[in-house]
mmCIF file of C-alpha atoms in Angstrom:
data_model
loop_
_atom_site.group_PDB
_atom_site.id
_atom_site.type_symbol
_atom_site.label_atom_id
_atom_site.label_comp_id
_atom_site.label_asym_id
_atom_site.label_seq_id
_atom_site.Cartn_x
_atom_site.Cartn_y
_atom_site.Cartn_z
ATOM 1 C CA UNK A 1 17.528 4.823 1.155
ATOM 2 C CA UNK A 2 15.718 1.846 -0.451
ATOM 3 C CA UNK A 3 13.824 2.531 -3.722
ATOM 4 C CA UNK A 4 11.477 0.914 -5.739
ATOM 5 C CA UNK A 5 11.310 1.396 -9.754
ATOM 6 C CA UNK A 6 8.437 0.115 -12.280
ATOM 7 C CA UNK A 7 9.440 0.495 -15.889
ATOM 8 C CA UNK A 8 6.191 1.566 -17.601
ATOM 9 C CA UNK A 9 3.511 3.613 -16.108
ATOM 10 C CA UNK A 10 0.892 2.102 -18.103
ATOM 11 C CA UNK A 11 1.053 -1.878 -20.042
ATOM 12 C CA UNK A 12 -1.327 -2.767 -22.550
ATOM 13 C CA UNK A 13 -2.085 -6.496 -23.552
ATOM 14 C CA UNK A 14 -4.714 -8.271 -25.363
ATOM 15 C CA UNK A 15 -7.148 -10.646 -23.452
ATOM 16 C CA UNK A 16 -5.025 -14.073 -23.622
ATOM 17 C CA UNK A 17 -1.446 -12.805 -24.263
ATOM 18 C CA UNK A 18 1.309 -12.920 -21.911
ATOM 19 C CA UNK A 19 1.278 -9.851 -18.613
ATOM 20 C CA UNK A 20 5.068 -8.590 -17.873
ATOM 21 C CA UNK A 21 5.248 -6.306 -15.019
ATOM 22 C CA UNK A 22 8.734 -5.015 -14.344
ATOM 23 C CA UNK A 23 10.093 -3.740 -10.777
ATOM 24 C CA UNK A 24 13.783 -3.314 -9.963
ATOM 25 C CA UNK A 25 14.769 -2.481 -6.327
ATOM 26 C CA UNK A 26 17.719 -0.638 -5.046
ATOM 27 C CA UNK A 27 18.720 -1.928 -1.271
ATOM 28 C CA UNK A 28 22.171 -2.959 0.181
ATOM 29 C CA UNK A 29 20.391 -6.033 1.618
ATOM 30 C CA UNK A 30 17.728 -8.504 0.133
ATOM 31 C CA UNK A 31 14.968 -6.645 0.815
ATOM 32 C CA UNK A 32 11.124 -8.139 1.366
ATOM 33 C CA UNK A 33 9.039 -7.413 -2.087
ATOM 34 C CA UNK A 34 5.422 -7.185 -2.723
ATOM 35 C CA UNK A 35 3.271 -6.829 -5.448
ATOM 36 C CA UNK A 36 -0.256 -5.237 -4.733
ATOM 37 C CA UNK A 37 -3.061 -4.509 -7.482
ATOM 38 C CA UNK A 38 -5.438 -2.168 -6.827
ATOM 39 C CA UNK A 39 -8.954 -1.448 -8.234
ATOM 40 C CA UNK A 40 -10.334 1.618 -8.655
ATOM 41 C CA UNK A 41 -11.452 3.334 -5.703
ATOM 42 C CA UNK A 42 -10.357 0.518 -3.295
ATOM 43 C CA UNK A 43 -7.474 -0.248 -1.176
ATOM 44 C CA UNK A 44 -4.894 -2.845 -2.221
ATOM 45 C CA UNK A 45 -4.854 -6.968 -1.964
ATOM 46 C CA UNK A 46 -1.636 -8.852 -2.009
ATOM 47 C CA UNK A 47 -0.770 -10.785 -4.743
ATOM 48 C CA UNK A 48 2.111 -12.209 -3.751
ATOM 49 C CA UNK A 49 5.755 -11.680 -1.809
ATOM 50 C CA UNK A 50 8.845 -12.476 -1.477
ATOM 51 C CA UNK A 51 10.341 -13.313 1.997
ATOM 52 C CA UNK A 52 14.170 -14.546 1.119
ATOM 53 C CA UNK A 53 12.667 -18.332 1.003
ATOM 54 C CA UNK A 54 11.926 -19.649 -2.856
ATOM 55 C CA UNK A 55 12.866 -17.444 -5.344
ATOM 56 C CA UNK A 56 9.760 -17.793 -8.105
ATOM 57 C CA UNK A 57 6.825 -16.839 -6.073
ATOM 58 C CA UNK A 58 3.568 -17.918 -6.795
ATOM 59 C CA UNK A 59 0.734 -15.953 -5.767
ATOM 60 C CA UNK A 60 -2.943 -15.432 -6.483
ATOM 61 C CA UNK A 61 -4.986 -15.091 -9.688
ATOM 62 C CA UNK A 62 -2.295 -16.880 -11.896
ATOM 63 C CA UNK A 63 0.596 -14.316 -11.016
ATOM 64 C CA UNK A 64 4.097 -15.296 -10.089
ATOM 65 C CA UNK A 65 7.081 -13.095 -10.047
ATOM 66 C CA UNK A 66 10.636 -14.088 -9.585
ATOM 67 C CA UNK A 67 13.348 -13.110 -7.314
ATOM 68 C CA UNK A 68 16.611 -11.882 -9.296
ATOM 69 C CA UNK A 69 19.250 -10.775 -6.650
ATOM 70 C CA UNK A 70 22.003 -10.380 -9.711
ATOM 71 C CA UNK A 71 19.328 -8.122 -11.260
ATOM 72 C CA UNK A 72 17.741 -6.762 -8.020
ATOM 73 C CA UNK A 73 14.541 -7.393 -9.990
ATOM 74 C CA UNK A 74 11.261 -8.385 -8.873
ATOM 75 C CA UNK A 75 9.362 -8.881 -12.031
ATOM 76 C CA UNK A 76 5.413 -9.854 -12.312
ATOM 77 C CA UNK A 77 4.281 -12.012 -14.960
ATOM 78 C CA UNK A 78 0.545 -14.047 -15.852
ATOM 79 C CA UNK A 79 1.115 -16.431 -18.429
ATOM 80 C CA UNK A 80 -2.951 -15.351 -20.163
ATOM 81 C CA UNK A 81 -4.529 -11.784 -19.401
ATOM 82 C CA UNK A 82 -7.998 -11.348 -18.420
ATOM 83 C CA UNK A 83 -10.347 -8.553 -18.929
ATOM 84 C CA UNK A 84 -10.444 -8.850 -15.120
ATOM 85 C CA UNK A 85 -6.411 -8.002 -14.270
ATOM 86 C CA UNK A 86 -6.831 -4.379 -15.548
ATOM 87 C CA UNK A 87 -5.934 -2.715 -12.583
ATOM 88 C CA UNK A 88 -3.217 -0.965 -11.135
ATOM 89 C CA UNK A 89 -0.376 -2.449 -9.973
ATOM 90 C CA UNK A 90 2.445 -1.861 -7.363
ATOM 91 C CA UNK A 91 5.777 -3.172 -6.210
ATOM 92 C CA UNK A 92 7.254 -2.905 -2.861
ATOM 93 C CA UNK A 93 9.695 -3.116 -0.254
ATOM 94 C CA UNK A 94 10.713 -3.527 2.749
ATOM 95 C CA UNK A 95 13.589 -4.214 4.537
ATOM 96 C CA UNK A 96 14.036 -7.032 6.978
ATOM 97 C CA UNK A 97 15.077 -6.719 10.645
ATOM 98 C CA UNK A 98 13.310 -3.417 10.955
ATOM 99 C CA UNK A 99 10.232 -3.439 13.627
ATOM 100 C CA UNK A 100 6.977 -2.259 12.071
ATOM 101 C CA UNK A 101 8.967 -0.468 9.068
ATOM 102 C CA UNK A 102 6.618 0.593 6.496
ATOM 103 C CA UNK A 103 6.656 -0.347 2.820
ATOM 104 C CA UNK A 104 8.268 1.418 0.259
ATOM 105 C CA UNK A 105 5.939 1.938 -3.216
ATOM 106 C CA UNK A 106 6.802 1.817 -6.810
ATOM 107 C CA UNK A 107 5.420 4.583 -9.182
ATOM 108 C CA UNK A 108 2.459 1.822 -10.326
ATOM 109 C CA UNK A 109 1.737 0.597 -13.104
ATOM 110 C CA UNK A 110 -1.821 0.583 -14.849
ATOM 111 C CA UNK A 111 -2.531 -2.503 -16.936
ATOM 112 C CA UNK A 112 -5.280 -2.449 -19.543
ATOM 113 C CA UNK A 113 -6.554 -5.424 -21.096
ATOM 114 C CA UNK A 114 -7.868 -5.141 -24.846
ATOM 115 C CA UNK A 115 -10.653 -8.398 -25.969
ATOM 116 C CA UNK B 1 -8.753 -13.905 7.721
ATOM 117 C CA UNK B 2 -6.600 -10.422 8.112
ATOM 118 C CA UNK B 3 -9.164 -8.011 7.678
ATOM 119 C CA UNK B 4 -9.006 -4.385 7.262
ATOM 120 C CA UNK B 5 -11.880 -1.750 7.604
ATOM 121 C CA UNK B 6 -11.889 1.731 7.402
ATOM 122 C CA UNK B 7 -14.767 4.074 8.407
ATOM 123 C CA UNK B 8 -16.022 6.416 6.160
ATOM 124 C CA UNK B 9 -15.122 5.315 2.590
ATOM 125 C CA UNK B 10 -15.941 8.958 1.613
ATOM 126 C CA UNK B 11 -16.407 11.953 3.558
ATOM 127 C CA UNK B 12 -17.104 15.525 1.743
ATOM 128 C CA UNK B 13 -16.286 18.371 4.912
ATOM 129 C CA UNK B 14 -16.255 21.937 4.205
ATOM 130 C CA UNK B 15 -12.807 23.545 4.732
ATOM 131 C CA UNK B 16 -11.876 24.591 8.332
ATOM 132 C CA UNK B 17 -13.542 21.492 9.950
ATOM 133 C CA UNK B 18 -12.013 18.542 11.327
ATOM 134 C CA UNK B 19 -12.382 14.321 10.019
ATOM 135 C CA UNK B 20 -12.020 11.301 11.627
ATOM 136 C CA UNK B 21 -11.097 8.249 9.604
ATOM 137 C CA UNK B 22 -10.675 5.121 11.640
ATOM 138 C CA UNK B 23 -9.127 1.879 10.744
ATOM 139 C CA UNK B 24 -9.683 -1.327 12.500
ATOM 140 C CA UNK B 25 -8.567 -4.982 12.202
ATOM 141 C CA UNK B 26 -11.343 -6.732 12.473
ATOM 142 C CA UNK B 27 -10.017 -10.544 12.920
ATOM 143 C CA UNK B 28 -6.253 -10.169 14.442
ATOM 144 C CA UNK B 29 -4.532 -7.939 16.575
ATOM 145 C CA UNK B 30 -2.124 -5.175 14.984
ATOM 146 C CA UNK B 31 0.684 -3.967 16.914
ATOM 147 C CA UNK B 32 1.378 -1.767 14.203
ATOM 148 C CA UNK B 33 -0.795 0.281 11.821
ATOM 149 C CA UNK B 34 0.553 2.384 8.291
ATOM 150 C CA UNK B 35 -1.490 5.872 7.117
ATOM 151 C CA UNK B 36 -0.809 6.296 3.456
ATOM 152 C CA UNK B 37 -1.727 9.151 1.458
ATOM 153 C CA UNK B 38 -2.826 8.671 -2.563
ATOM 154 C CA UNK B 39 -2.870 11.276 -4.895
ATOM 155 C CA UNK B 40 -4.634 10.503 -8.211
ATOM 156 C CA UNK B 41 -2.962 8.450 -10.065
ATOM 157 C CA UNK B 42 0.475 8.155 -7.928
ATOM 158 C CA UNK B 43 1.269 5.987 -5.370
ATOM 159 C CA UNK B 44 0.882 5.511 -1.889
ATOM 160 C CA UNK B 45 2.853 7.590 0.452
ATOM 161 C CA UNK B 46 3.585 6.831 3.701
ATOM 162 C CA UNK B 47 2.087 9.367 6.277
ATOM 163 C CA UNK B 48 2.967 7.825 10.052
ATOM 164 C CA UNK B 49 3.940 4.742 11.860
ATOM 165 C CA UNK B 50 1.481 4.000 14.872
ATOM 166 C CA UNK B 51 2.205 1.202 17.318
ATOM 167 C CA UNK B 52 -0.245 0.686 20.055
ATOM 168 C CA UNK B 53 -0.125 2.611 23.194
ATOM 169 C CA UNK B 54 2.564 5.132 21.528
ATOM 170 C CA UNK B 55 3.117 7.794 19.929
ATOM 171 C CA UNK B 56 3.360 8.254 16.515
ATOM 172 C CA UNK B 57 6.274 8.684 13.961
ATOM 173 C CA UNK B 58 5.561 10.737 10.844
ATOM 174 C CA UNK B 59 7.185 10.705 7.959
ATOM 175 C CA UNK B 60 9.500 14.076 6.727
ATOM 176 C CA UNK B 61 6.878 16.600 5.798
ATOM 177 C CA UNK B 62 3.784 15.759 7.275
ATOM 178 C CA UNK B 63 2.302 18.074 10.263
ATOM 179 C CA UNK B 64 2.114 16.162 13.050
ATOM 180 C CA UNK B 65 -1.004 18.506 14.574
ATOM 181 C CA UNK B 66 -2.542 18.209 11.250
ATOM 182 C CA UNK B 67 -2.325 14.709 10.791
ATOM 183 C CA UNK B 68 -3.274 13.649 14.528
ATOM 184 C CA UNK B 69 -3.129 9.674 14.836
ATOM 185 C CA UNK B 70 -4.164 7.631 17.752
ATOM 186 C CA UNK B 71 -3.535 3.620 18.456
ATOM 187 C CA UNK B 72 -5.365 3.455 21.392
ATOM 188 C CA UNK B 73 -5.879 -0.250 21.333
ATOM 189 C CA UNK B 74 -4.336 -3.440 18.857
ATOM 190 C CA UNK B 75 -7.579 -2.826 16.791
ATOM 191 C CA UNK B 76 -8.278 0.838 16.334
ATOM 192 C CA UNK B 77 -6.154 3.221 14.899
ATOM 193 C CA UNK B 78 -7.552 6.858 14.003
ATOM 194 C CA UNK B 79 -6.587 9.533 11.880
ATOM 195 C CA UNK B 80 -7.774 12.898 12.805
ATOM 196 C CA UNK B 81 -7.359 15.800 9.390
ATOM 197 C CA UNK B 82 -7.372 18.802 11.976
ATOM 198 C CA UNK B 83 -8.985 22.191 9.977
ATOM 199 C CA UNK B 84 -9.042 20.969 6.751
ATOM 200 C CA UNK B 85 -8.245 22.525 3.166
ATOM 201 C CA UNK B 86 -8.832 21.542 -0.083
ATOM 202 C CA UNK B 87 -5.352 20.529 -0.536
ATOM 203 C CA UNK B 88 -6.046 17.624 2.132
ATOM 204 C CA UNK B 89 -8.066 16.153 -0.276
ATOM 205 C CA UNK B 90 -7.097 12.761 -1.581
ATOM 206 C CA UNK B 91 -7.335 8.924 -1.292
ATOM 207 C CA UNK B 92 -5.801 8.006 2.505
ATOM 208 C CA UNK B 93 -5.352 4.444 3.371
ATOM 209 C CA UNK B 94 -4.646 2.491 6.594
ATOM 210 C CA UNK B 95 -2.321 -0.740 6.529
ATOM 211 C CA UNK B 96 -1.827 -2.886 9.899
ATOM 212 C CA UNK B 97 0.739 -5.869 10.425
ATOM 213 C CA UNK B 98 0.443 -8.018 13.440
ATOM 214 C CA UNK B 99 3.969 -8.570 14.110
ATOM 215 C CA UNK B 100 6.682 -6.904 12.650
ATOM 216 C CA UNK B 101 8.454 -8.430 8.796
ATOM 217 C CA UNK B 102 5.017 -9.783 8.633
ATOM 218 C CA UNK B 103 2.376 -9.155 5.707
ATOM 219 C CA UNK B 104 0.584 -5.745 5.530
ATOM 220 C CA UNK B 105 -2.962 -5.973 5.202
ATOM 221 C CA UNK B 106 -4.451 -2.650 3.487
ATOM 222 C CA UNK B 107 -7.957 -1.693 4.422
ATOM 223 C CA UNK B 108 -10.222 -0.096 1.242
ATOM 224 C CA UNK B 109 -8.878 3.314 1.933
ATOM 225 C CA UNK B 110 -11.352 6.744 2.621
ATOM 226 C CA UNK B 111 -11.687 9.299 -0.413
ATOM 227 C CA UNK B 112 -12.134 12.975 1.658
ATOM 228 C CA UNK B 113 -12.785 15.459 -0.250
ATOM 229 C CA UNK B 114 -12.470 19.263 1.425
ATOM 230 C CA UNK B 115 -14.149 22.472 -0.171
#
């Protein structure tokens, strides 16, 4: 069964300095990844994904996150924090060739942003 | 475009009663729709599987005649918390993809609370 692990339950950064995110996957094929951020009390928005094409995947807000099959890592980064990322954040997967199959969610990860 | 509602946001029932929470796509047609469960502070947990005109699959655990889920059409999708307890309380959120492998859009999730 596929798996999804984030490495920190909770990230803290000061306003301006650099965001790392880390997700590692577990899946016999390249899977499909995600990366959601949610807000409190709300439902998620897609910040980017990964769909086997480029490998460094730019999405929105300033986020990218790269593709590392020798890793099987998925990792988000922002080159400056705002005050305005401090959200949660999840990773996840799916697995292509499946009809309709669902996505498979990190732990999260809750990034707070310190001015 | 790929909007997701769901109707209520929040819904306080006393225990024993039934809920409704529907989920529609408001700009696209979704052959398949996701019910996730959220716990405070976790992550999201996949419930069921609806595709239109079918039934639905649930995931290991959940009741199926608790949880009753309907796709009656490529825009609705309900979820039906049959004689509810305070345990059903918790964060549930709809996803719906218009084709399968492509993007799940999340709609802003209904907060029931049961007591």
């Amino acid at each position: 069964a596929q798996s999804v692990t984030q490495l920190g339950s909770h990230v803290s950064v000061s306003e301006g300095a650099l965001v790392l995110l880390r997700c590692n996957y577990s899946s016999s094929v390249p899977p499909y990844l995600f990366w959601y951020v949610q807000y409190p009390n709300q439902g998620l928005q897609l910040l980017l994904k990964y769909t086997s094409a480029a490998t460094l995947v730019k999405g929105i807000n300033g986020f990218e996150a790269e593709f590392k099959k020798s890793e099987t890592s998925f990792h988000l980064t922002k080159p400056s924090a705002h005050m305005s990322d401090a959200a949660e954040y999840f990773c996840a997967v799916s697995e292509p060739g499946q009809a309709g199959t669902a996505l498979i969610f990190g732990k999260g990860t809750t990034l707070s942003v310190s001015s | 475009g790929a909007v997701v509602s769901q109707h209520p946001s929040r819904v306080i029932c006393k225990s024993g009663t039934s809920v409704k929470i529907e989920c529609r796509s408001l700009d696209f047609q979704a052959t398949t729709m996701f019910w996730y469960r959220q716990f405070p502070k976790q992550s999201l947990m996949l419930m069921a599987t609806s595709n239109e005109g079918s039934k639905a699959t649930y995931e290991q655990g959940v009741e199926k005649d608790k949880f009753l889920i309907n796709h009656a059409s490529l825009t609705l999708s309900t979820l039906t918390v049959t004689s509810a307890h305070p345990e059903d309380s918790s964060f549930y959120i709809c996803s719906a993809q218009r084709r399968a492998r492509e993007t799940q859009y999340f709609g802003p999730g209904t907060r029931l609370l049961v007591l």
